[in-house]
PDB file of C-alpha atoms in Angstrom:
ATOM      1  CA  MET V  89      55.411  61.985 172.274  1.00  0.00           C
ATOM      2  CA  PRO V  90      56.719  64.492 169.671  1.00  0.00           C
ATOM      3  CA  ASP V  91      58.329  67.606 171.084  1.00  0.00           C
ATOM      4  CA  TYR V  92      56.222  70.590 170.068  1.00  0.00           C
ATOM      5  CA  GLY V  93      58.683  73.020 171.565  1.00  0.00           C
ATOM      6  CA  LYS V  94      59.018  76.739 171.373  1.00  0.00           C
ATOM      7  CA  ARG V  95      61.444  76.545 168.487  1.00  0.00           C
ATOM      8  CA  ASP V  96      58.898  74.782 166.271  1.00  0.00           C
ATOM      9  CA  GLY V  97      55.841  76.604 167.482  1.00  0.00           C
ATOM     10  CA  THR V  98      56.998  80.185 167.617  1.00  0.00           C
ATOM     11  CA  ARG V  99      54.154  82.409 166.531  1.00  0.00           C
ATOM     12  CA  PHE V 100      54.461  84.946 163.752  1.00  0.00           C
ATOM     13  CA  LYS V 101      52.065  87.445 162.267  1.00  0.00           C
ATOM     14  CA  HIS V 102      53.634  88.096 158.887  1.00  0.00           C
ATOM     15  CA  PRO V 103      51.218  88.926 156.061  1.00  0.00           C
ATOM     16  CA  LEU V 104      50.679  86.233 153.465  1.00  0.00           C
ATOM     17  CA  ARG V 105      53.283  86.335 150.722  1.00  0.00           C
ATOM     18  CA  ALA V 106      52.717  85.355 147.121  1.00  0.00           C
ATOM     19  CA  PRO V 107      55.342  82.850 145.977  1.00  0.00           C
ATOM     20  CA  VAL V 108      57.832  83.438 143.210  1.00  0.00           C
ATOM     21  CA  SER V 109      56.813  81.077 140.401  1.00  0.00           C
ATOM     22  CA  VAL V 110      58.630  79.476 137.498  1.00  0.00           C
ATOM     23  CA  GLU V 111      56.940  82.099 135.352  1.00  0.00           C
ATOM     24  CA  HIS V 112      58.657  84.826 137.375  1.00  0.00           C
ATOM     25  CA  LEU V 113      62.007  83.146 136.824  1.00  0.00           C
ATOM     26  CA  LEU V 114      61.527  82.682 133.087  1.00  0.00           C
ATOM     27  CA  VAL V 115      60.588  86.340 132.673  1.00  0.00           C
ATOM     28  CA  LEU V 116      63.620  87.368 134.715  1.00  0.00           C
ATOM     29  CA  ARG V 117      65.931  85.168 132.632  1.00  0.00           C
ATOM     30  CA  HIS V 118      64.651  86.755 129.418  1.00  0.00           C
ATOM     31  CA  ALA V 119      65.656  90.190 130.743  1.00  0.00           C
ATOM     32  CA  LEU V 120      69.228  89.190 131.615  1.00  0.00           C
ATOM     33  CA  ASN V 121      72.516  88.995 129.767  1.00  0.00           C
ATOM     34  CA  LEU V 122      74.546  86.509 131.779  1.00  0.00           C
ATOM     35  CA  SER V 123      77.827  87.850 130.458  1.00  0.00           C
ATOM     36  CA  PHE V 124      77.202  91.023 132.507  1.00  0.00           C
ATOM     37  CA  SER V 125      78.547  90.951 136.047  1.00  0.00           C
ATOM     38  CA  PHE V 126      75.396  92.251 137.768  1.00  0.00           C
ATOM     39  CA  HIS V 127      73.064  90.090 135.691  1.00  0.00           C
ATOM     40  CA  ALA V 128      75.089  86.940 136.385  1.00  0.00           C
ATOM     41  CA  ALA V 129      74.976  87.702 140.114  1.00  0.00           C
ATOM     42  CA  VAL V 130      71.226  88.420 140.065  1.00  0.00           C
ATOM     43  CA  TRP V 131      70.477  85.166 138.252  1.00  0.00           C
ATOM     44  CA  ALA V 132      72.614  83.075 140.593  1.00  0.00           C
ATOM     45  CA  THR V 133      71.055  84.756 143.641  1.00  0.00           C
ATOM     46  CA  ALA V 134      67.527  84.145 142.362  1.00  0.00           C
ATOM     47  CA  LEU V 135      67.989  80.473 141.522  1.00  0.00           C
ATOM     48  CA  VAL V 136      69.980  79.617 144.651  1.00  0.00           C
ATOM     49  CA  ALA V 137      67.347  81.273 146.865  1.00  0.00           C
ATOM     50  CA  PHE V 138      64.507  79.600 144.944  1.00  0.00           C
ATOM     51  CA  PHE V 139      65.758  76.027 144.528  1.00  0.00           C
ATOM     52  CA  GLY V 140      67.683  76.123 147.817  1.00  0.00           C
ATOM     53  CA  CYS V 141      64.475  77.248 149.593  1.00  0.00           C
ATOM     54  CA  ARG V 142      66.439  79.952 151.382  1.00  0.00           C
ATOM     55  CA  ARG V 143      65.379  83.292 152.766  1.00  0.00           C
ATOM     56  CA  LEU V 144      66.688  86.026 150.489  1.00  0.00           C
ATOM     57  CA  GLY V 145      68.329  87.678 153.482  1.00  0.00           C
ATOM     58  CA  GLU V 146      70.528  84.592 153.903  1.00  0.00           C
ATOM     59  CA  VAL V 147      72.187  85.022 150.506  1.00  0.00           C
ATOM     60  CA  THR V 148      72.267  88.831 150.207  1.00  0.00           C
ATOM     61  CA  ILE V 149      73.449  91.746 152.345  1.00  0.00           C
ATOM     62  CA  PRO V 150      70.741  93.761 154.185  1.00  0.00           C
ATOM     63  CA  SER V 151      72.208  97.177 153.375  1.00  0.00           C
ATOM     64  CA  ALA V 152      75.145  98.926 151.768  1.00  0.00           C
ATOM     65  CA  GLN V 153      77.620  97.818 154.421  1.00  0.00           C
ATOM     66  CA  PRO V 154      80.704  95.589 154.514  1.00  0.00           C
ATOM     67  CA  ALA V 155      80.009  91.873 154.494  1.00  0.00           C
ATOM     68  CA  ASP V 156      80.352  90.310 157.948  1.00  0.00           C
ATOM     69  CA  PRO V 157      81.706  86.732 157.898  1.00  0.00           C
ATOM     70  CA  LYS V 158      79.706  86.038 161.050  1.00  0.00           C
ATOM     71  CA  PHE V 159      76.455  86.537 159.148  1.00  0.00           C
ATOM     72  CA  HIS V 160      77.211  86.514 155.419  1.00  0.00           C
ATOM     73  CA  ALA V 161      78.647  83.956 153.029  1.00  0.00           C
ATOM     74  CA  LEU V 162      81.671  85.547 151.376  1.00  0.00           C
ATOM     75  CA  ALA V 163      83.127  85.336 147.891  1.00  0.00           C
ATOM     76  CA  SER V 164      85.865  83.200 149.478  1.00  0.00           C
ATOM     77  CA  THR V 165      83.296  80.667 150.727  1.00  0.00           C
ATOM     78  CA  PRO V 166      84.191  77.232 149.309  1.00  0.00           C
ATOM     79  CA  ILE V 167      81.589  76.002 146.828  1.00  0.00           C
ATOM     80  CA  LYS V 168      81.585  72.265 146.198  1.00  0.00           C
ATOM     81  CA  PHE V 169      80.478  71.316 142.690  1.00  0.00           C
ATOM     82  CA  SER V 170      79.849  67.578 142.523  1.00  0.00           C
ATOM     83  CA  THR V 171      78.714  64.931 140.067  1.00  0.00           C
ATOM     84  CA  LEU V 172      76.704  62.263 141.831  1.00  0.00           C
ATOM     85  CA  LYS V 173      76.074  58.652 140.894  1.00  0.00           C
ATOM     86  CA  GLY V 174      74.007  58.590 137.730  1.00  0.00           C
ATOM     87  CA  GLY V 175      75.464  61.855 136.484  1.00  0.00           C
ATOM     88  CA  THR V 176      73.367  64.249 138.563  1.00  0.00           C
ATOM     89  CA  ARG V 177      75.258  67.445 139.332  1.00  0.00           C
ATOM     90  CA  SER V 178      74.933  69.454 142.518  1.00  0.00           C
ATOM     91  CA  ALA V 179      76.537  72.359 144.324  1.00  0.00           C
ATOM     92  CA  SER V 180      76.723  73.202 148.009  1.00  0.00           C
ATOM     93  CA  PHE V 181      78.150  75.835 150.315  1.00  0.00           C
ATOM     94  CA  HIS V 182      77.791  76.920 153.926  1.00  0.00           C
ATOM     95  CA  ILE V 183      75.988  80.040 155.127  1.00  0.00           C
ATOM     96  CA  PRO V 184      77.116  81.145 158.612  1.00  0.00           C
ATOM     97  CA  TRP V 185      73.793  82.385 159.957  1.00  0.00           C
ATOM     98  CA  THR V 186      70.102  81.587 159.556  1.00  0.00           C
ATOM     99  CA  LYS V 187      66.993  82.802 161.343  1.00  0.00           C
ATOM    100  CA  THR V 188      66.359  79.447 162.998  1.00  0.00           C
ATOM    101  CA  MET V 189      69.845  77.920 163.380  1.00  0.00           C
ATOM    102  CA  ARG V 190      71.544  81.239 164.145  1.00  0.00           C
ATOM    103  CA  GLU V 191      75.334  80.878 164.405  1.00  0.00           C
ATOM    104  CA  GLU V 192      75.175  77.189 163.451  1.00  0.00           C
ATOM    105  CA  GLY V 193      74.307  78.328 159.962  1.00  0.00           C
ATOM    106  CA  ALA V 194      73.236  75.866 157.301  1.00  0.00           C
ATOM    107  CA  GLN V 195      74.402  74.011 154.246  1.00  0.00           C
ATOM    108  CA  VAL V 196      72.808  75.263 151.040  1.00  0.00           C
ATOM    109  CA  ILE V 197      72.412  72.431 148.535  1.00  0.00           C
ATOM    110  CA  ILE V 198      71.130  72.811 144.988  1.00  0.00           C
ATOM    111  CA  THR V 199      70.673  70.191 142.280  1.00  0.00           C
ATOM    112  CA  ALA V 200      71.184  70.706 138.569  1.00  0.00           C
ATOM    113  CA  ARG V 201      68.288  70.729 136.114  1.00  0.00           C
ATOM    114  CA  PRO V 202      69.755  69.291 132.891  1.00  0.00           C
ATOM    115  CA  GLU V 203      68.656  70.902 129.633  1.00  0.00           C
ATOM    116  CA  ASP V 204      66.829  73.566 131.621  1.00  0.00           C
ATOM    117  CA  ARG V 205      67.327  77.340 131.487  1.00  0.00           C
ATOM    118  CA  LEU V 206      66.524  77.381 135.196  1.00  0.00           C
ATOM    119  CA  CYS V 207      69.506  75.304 136.308  1.00  0.00           C
ATOM    120  CA  PRO V 208      70.740  76.712 139.639  1.00  0.00           C
ATOM    121  CA  VAL V 209      74.055  74.850 139.484  1.00  0.00           C
ATOM    122  CA  GLN V 210      74.897  76.356 136.104  1.00  0.00           C
ATOM    123  CA  ALA V 211      73.854  79.814 137.299  1.00  0.00           C
ATOM    124  CA  LEU V 212      76.070  79.552 140.388  1.00  0.00           C
ATOM    125  CA  PHE V 213      78.997  78.237 138.347  1.00  0.00           C
ATOM    126  CA  ASN V 214      78.671  81.031 135.781  1.00  0.00           C
ATOM    127  CA  HIS V 215      78.634  83.646 138.541  1.00  0.00           C
ATOM    128  CA  SER V 216      81.332  82.312 140.864  1.00  0.00           C
ATOM    129  CA  GLN V 217      83.695  80.534 138.466  1.00  0.00           C
ATOM    130  CA  VAL V 218      83.359  82.549 135.247  1.00  0.00           C
ATOM    131  CA  ILE V 219      81.906  86.061 135.190  1.00  0.00           C
ATOM    132  CA  ASN V 220      82.650  87.167 138.765  1.00  0.00           C
ATOM    133  CA  LYS V 221      85.504  84.790 139.597  1.00  0.00           C
ATOM    134  CA  ASP V 222      87.882  87.675 140.387  1.00  0.00           C
ATOM    135  CA  CYS V 223      85.659  89.114 143.102  1.00  0.00           C
ATOM    136  CA  PRO V 224      87.668  90.193 146.193  1.00  0.00           C
ATOM    137  CA  ALA V 225      87.462  87.534 148.896  1.00  0.00           C
ATOM    138  CA  GLY V 226      86.076  89.861 151.572  1.00  0.00           C
ATOM    139  CA  LEU V 227      82.928  90.741 149.643  1.00  0.00           C
ATOM    140  CA  SER V 228      79.695  88.763 149.739  1.00  0.00           C
ATOM    141  CA  LEU V 229      79.191  85.546 147.798  1.00  0.00           C
ATOM    142  CA  PHE V 230      77.003  87.207 145.173  1.00  0.00           C
ATOM    143  CA  ALA V 231      78.970  90.455 144.823  1.00  0.00           C
ATOM    144  CA  TYR V 232      79.420  91.923 141.343  1.00  0.00           C
ATOM    145  CA  ARG V 233      81.452  94.484 139.426  1.00  0.00           C
ATOM    146  CA  LEU V 234      80.060  97.967 138.755  1.00  0.00           C
ATOM    147  CA  ASP V 235      80.456  99.773 135.441  1.00  0.00           C
ATOM    148  CA  SER V 236      83.158 101.840 137.121  1.00  0.00           C
ATOM    149  CA  GLY V 237      85.208  98.665 137.620  1.00  0.00           C
ATOM    150  CA  SER V 238      84.825  98.563 141.419  1.00  0.00           C
ATOM    151  CA  TRP V 239      83.113  95.702 143.203  1.00  0.00           C
ATOM    152  CA  THR V 240      80.043  95.856 145.453  1.00  0.00           C
ATOM    153  CA  ASN V 241      77.937  93.484 147.530  1.00  0.00           C
ATOM    154  CA  MET V 242      74.555  92.187 146.399  1.00  0.00           C
ATOM    155  CA  VAL V 243      72.190  94.192 148.601  1.00  0.00           C
ATOM    156  CA  LYS V 244      68.743  92.706 149.148  1.00  0.00           C
ATOM    157  CA  SER V 245      66.846  95.877 148.234  1.00  0.00           C
ATOM    158  CA  THR V 246      68.899  96.362 145.047  1.00  0.00           C
ATOM    159  CA  PHE V 247      68.174  92.801 143.966  1.00  0.00           C
ATOM    160  CA  LEU V 248      64.437  93.055 144.685  1.00  0.00           C
ATOM    161  CA  LYS V 249      64.103  96.443 143.004  1.00  0.00           C
ATOM    162  CA  PHE V 250      65.659  95.118 139.807  1.00  0.00           C
ATOM    163  CA  CYS V 251      63.447  92.012 139.801  1.00  0.00           C
ATOM    164  CA  ASP V 252      60.324  94.001 140.599  1.00  0.00           C
ATOM    165  CA  VAL V 253      60.840  96.297 137.601  1.00  0.00           C
ATOM    166  CA  VAL V 254      61.233  93.283 135.312  1.00  0.00           C
ATOM    167  CA  TRP V 255      58.184  91.490 136.695  1.00  0.00           C
ATOM    168  CA  LYS V 256      55.986  94.561 136.778  1.00  0.00           C
ATOM    169  CA  SER V 257      56.712  95.239 133.114  1.00  0.00           C
ATOM    170  CA  ALA V 258      55.514  91.697 132.354  1.00  0.00           C
ATOM    171  CA  GLY V 259      52.331  92.091 134.365  1.00  0.00           C
ATOM    172  CA  LEU V 260      53.448  89.829 137.200  1.00  0.00           C
ATOM    173  CA  GLU V 261      52.627  90.722 140.759  1.00  0.00           C
ATOM    174  CA  HIS V 262      54.983  92.174 143.331  1.00  0.00           C
ATOM    175  CA  VAL V 263      56.710  89.671 145.600  1.00  0.00           C
ATOM    176  CA  LEU V 264      58.850  89.885 148.724  1.00  0.00           C
ATOM    177  CA  GLY V 265      62.199  88.347 149.561  1.00  0.00           C
ATOM    178  CA  HIS V 266      60.566  85.477 151.440  1.00  0.00           C
ATOM    179  CA  SER V 267      58.632  84.619 148.269  1.00  0.00           C
ATOM    180  CA  PHE V 268      61.636  82.771 146.825  1.00  0.00           C
ATOM    181  CA  ARG V 269      61.651  80.335 149.756  1.00  0.00           C
ATOM    182  CA  ILE V 270      57.924  79.707 149.393  1.00  0.00           C
ATOM    183  CA  GLY V 271      57.994  79.351 145.621  1.00  0.00           C
ATOM    184  CA  GLY V 272      60.974  77.022 145.625  1.00  0.00           C
ATOM    185  CA  ALA V 273      59.331  74.675 148.106  1.00  0.00           C
ATOM    186  CA  VAL V 274      56.127  74.626 146.061  1.00  0.00           C
ATOM    187  CA  GLU V 275      58.018  73.869 142.842  1.00  0.00           C
ATOM    188  CA  LEU V 276      60.000  71.025 144.420  1.00  0.00           C
ATOM    189  CA  LEU V 277      56.858  69.475 145.892  1.00  0.00           C
ATOM    190  CA  LEU V 278      54.973  69.715 142.598  1.00  0.00           C
ATOM    191  CA  ALA V 279      57.953  68.033 140.925  1.00  0.00           C
ATOM    192  CA  GLY V 280      57.479  65.067 143.251  1.00  0.00           C
ATOM    193  CA  VAL V 281      60.348  65.684 145.649  1.00  0.00           C
ATOM    194  CA  ASN V 282      59.695  64.003 149.002  1.00  0.00           C
ATOM    195  CA  PRO V 283      58.461  66.609 151.516  1.00  0.00           C
ATOM    196  CA  ASP V 284      61.045  65.411 154.041  1.00  0.00           C
ATOM    197  CA  VAL V 285      63.751  66.285 151.501  1.00  0.00           C
ATOM    198  CA  VAL V 286      62.156  69.683 150.833  1.00  0.00           C
ATOM    199  CA  ALA V 287      61.974  70.355 154.575  1.00  0.00           C
ATOM    200  CA  ALA V 288      65.657  69.489 154.951  1.00  0.00           C
ATOM    201  CA  THR V 289      66.557  71.676 151.959  1.00  0.00           C
ATOM    202  CA  GLY V 290      64.941  74.722 153.529  1.00  0.00           C
ATOM    203  CA  GLY V 291      66.053  73.949 157.063  1.00  0.00           C
ATOM    204  CA  TRP V 292      62.572  73.271 158.461  1.00  0.00           C
ATOM    205  CA  THR V 293      61.853  70.760 161.193  1.00  0.00           C
ATOM    206  CA  SER V 294      58.905  68.492 160.406  1.00  0.00           C
ATOM    207  CA  LEU V 295      56.525  70.491 162.576  1.00  0.00           C
ATOM    208  CA  ALA V 296      57.722  73.872 161.389  1.00  0.00           C
ATOM    209  CA  PHE V 297      57.284  72.702 157.792  1.00  0.00           C
ATOM    210  CA  LEU V 298      53.625  71.870 158.389  1.00  0.00           C
ATOM    211  CA  LEU V 299      53.005  75.074 160.272  1.00  0.00           C
ATOM    212  CA  TYR V 300      54.525  77.014 157.427  1.00  0.00           C
ATOM    213  CA  TRP V 301      52.122  75.494 154.905  1.00  0.00           C
ATOM    214  CA  ARG V 302      48.986  75.126 157.011  1.00  0.00           C
ATOM    215  CA  ARG V 303      47.319  77.957 155.053  1.00  0.00           C
ATOM    216  CA  MET V 304      48.351  76.679 151.637  1.00  0.00           C
ATOM    217  CA  GLU V 305      44.873  77.323 150.242  1.00  0.00           C
ATOM    218  CA  GLU V 306      45.502  81.027 150.859  1.00  0.00           C
ATOM    219  CA  ILE V 307      49.125  81.176 149.694  1.00  0.00           C
ATOM    220  CA  ILE V 308      48.722  79.626 146.255  1.00  0.00           C
ATOM    221  CA  PRO V 309      45.855  81.845 145.022  1.00  0.00           C
ATOM    222  CA  LEU V 310      48.023  84.863 145.819  1.00  0.00           C
ATOM    223  CA  SER V 311      50.207  83.819 142.918  1.00  0.00           C
ATOM    224  CA  THR V 312      49.263  84.377 139.296  1.00  0.00           C
ATOM    225  CA  SER V 313      46.450  82.166 138.078  1.00  0.00           C
ATOM    226  CA  ARG V 314      48.676  81.153 135.182  1.00  0.00           C
ATOM    227  CA  ALA V 315      51.292  79.735 137.555  1.00  0.00           C
ATOM    228  CA  TYR V 316      49.232  77.318 139.638  1.00  0.00           C
ATOM    229  CA  LYS V 317      46.012  75.394 139.098  1.00  0.00           C
ATOM    230  CA  LYS V 318      43.485  74.033 141.562  1.00  0.00           C
ATOM    231  CA  SER V 319      44.825  70.552 140.844  1.00  0.00           C
ATOM    232  CA  HIS V 320      48.216  71.718 142.145  1.00  0.00           C
ATOM    233  CA  LEU V 321      46.639  72.891 145.376  1.00  0.00           C
ATOM    234  CA  ASP V 322      44.668  69.661 145.799  1.00  0.00           C
ATOM    235  CA  HIS V 323      47.853  67.632 145.242  1.00  0.00           C
ATOM    236  CA  LEU V 324      49.840  69.657 147.760  1.00  0.00           C
ATOM    237  CA  MET V 325      47.165  69.342 150.426  1.00  0.00           C
ATOM    238  CA  LEU V 326      47.278  65.550 150.032  1.00  0.00           C
ATOM    239  CA  VAL V 327      51.084  65.626 150.274  1.00  0.00           C
ATOM    240  CA  PHE V 328      50.960  67.558 153.525  1.00  0.00           C
ATOM    241  CA  GLU V 329      48.213  65.404 155.014  1.00  0.00           C
ATOM    242  CA  ASP V 330      50.364  62.345 154.388  1.00  0.00           C
ATOM    243  CA  PHE V 331      53.371  64.170 155.858  1.00  0.00           C
ATOM    244  CA  ARG V 332      51.375  65.088 158.990  1.00  0.00           C
ATOM    245  CA  SER V 333      50.201  61.513 159.427  1.00  0.00           C
ATOM    246  CA  ARG V 334      53.685  60.011 159.017  1.00  0.00           C
ATOM    247  CA  HIS V 335      55.125  62.387 161.613  1.00  0.00           C
ATOM    248  CA  ALA V 336      52.242  61.736 164.047  1.00  0.00           C
ATOM    249  CA  ILE V 337      51.339  65.424 164.342  1.00  0.00           C
ATOM    250  CA  PRO V 338      47.732  65.786 165.559  1.00  0.00           C
ATOM    251  CA  CYS V 339      45.271  67.726 163.417  1.00  0.00           C
ATOM    252  CA  ASN V 340      44.073  69.822 166.335  1.00  0.00           C
ATOM    253  CA  PHE V 341      47.595  71.114 166.961  1.00  0.00           C
ATOM    254  CA  LEU V 342      47.674  72.595 163.476  1.00  0.00           C
ATOM    255  CA  GLU V 343      44.189  74.035 163.834  1.00  0.00           C
ATOM    256  CA  ASP V 344      45.132  75.809 167.058  1.00  0.00           C
ATOM    257  CA  SER V 345      48.448  77.167 165.832  1.00  0.00           C
ATOM    258  CA  THR V 346      49.081  80.526 164.162  1.00  0.00           C
ATOM    259  CA  SER V 347      52.711  79.827 163.405  1.00  0.00           C
ATOM    260  CA  PHE V 348      53.848  80.902 159.965  1.00  0.00           C
ATOM    261  CA  THR V 349      57.608  81.157 159.574  1.00  0.00           C
TER     262      THR V 349
END
């Protein structure tokens, strides 16, 4: 009998969030000059959060305060850049705290997208090893240099405000920090990545992953009509039905649950 414990079935009442889409990312990239410290940090933050399926609060600082190594990945955090069998490149690093794992933290793993402007590995390398490589060790992982020459942490509200201005000017809808996690999972699934792999990437248990997406038919239409088609939604619903069946999660459990994390 599967364990449908409190950890998996915790109930939330967050409003539905539109996902960040590839269109959002392409528009953002067009507005950036990656030789600028802040722009390099913004781009790396966006792609790591998106393709790593992470909450934005896990890779930024909540307010203008010193980075706390108990909760925040620092500029001194080791980043492992690897080339896997077959030539695939990846990067990984540890974050010390997550909403679900708490002080156990999690390993953030991203995979390169060759010949793609949206390559998260290249964005992270450009930020951490090139443009902002001299960042003081005690600052956050995505800290950047101000025009004055001093360094500052990447604050969540600063990041979102910058992105929102760019997206609003392009006619794209407003999104929230959690929208990167949603959008990244959708993009990986549409690309054919096994849902078990996507769940592991974002740190979901099998049950929590299904609960998160049980209202997919409401999440996707919140995004721009140009970003997703009905065929995408139909495909994703089939993916999740297969996932539910393989993990022996009863349909009625999902119908009765209001979990959405």
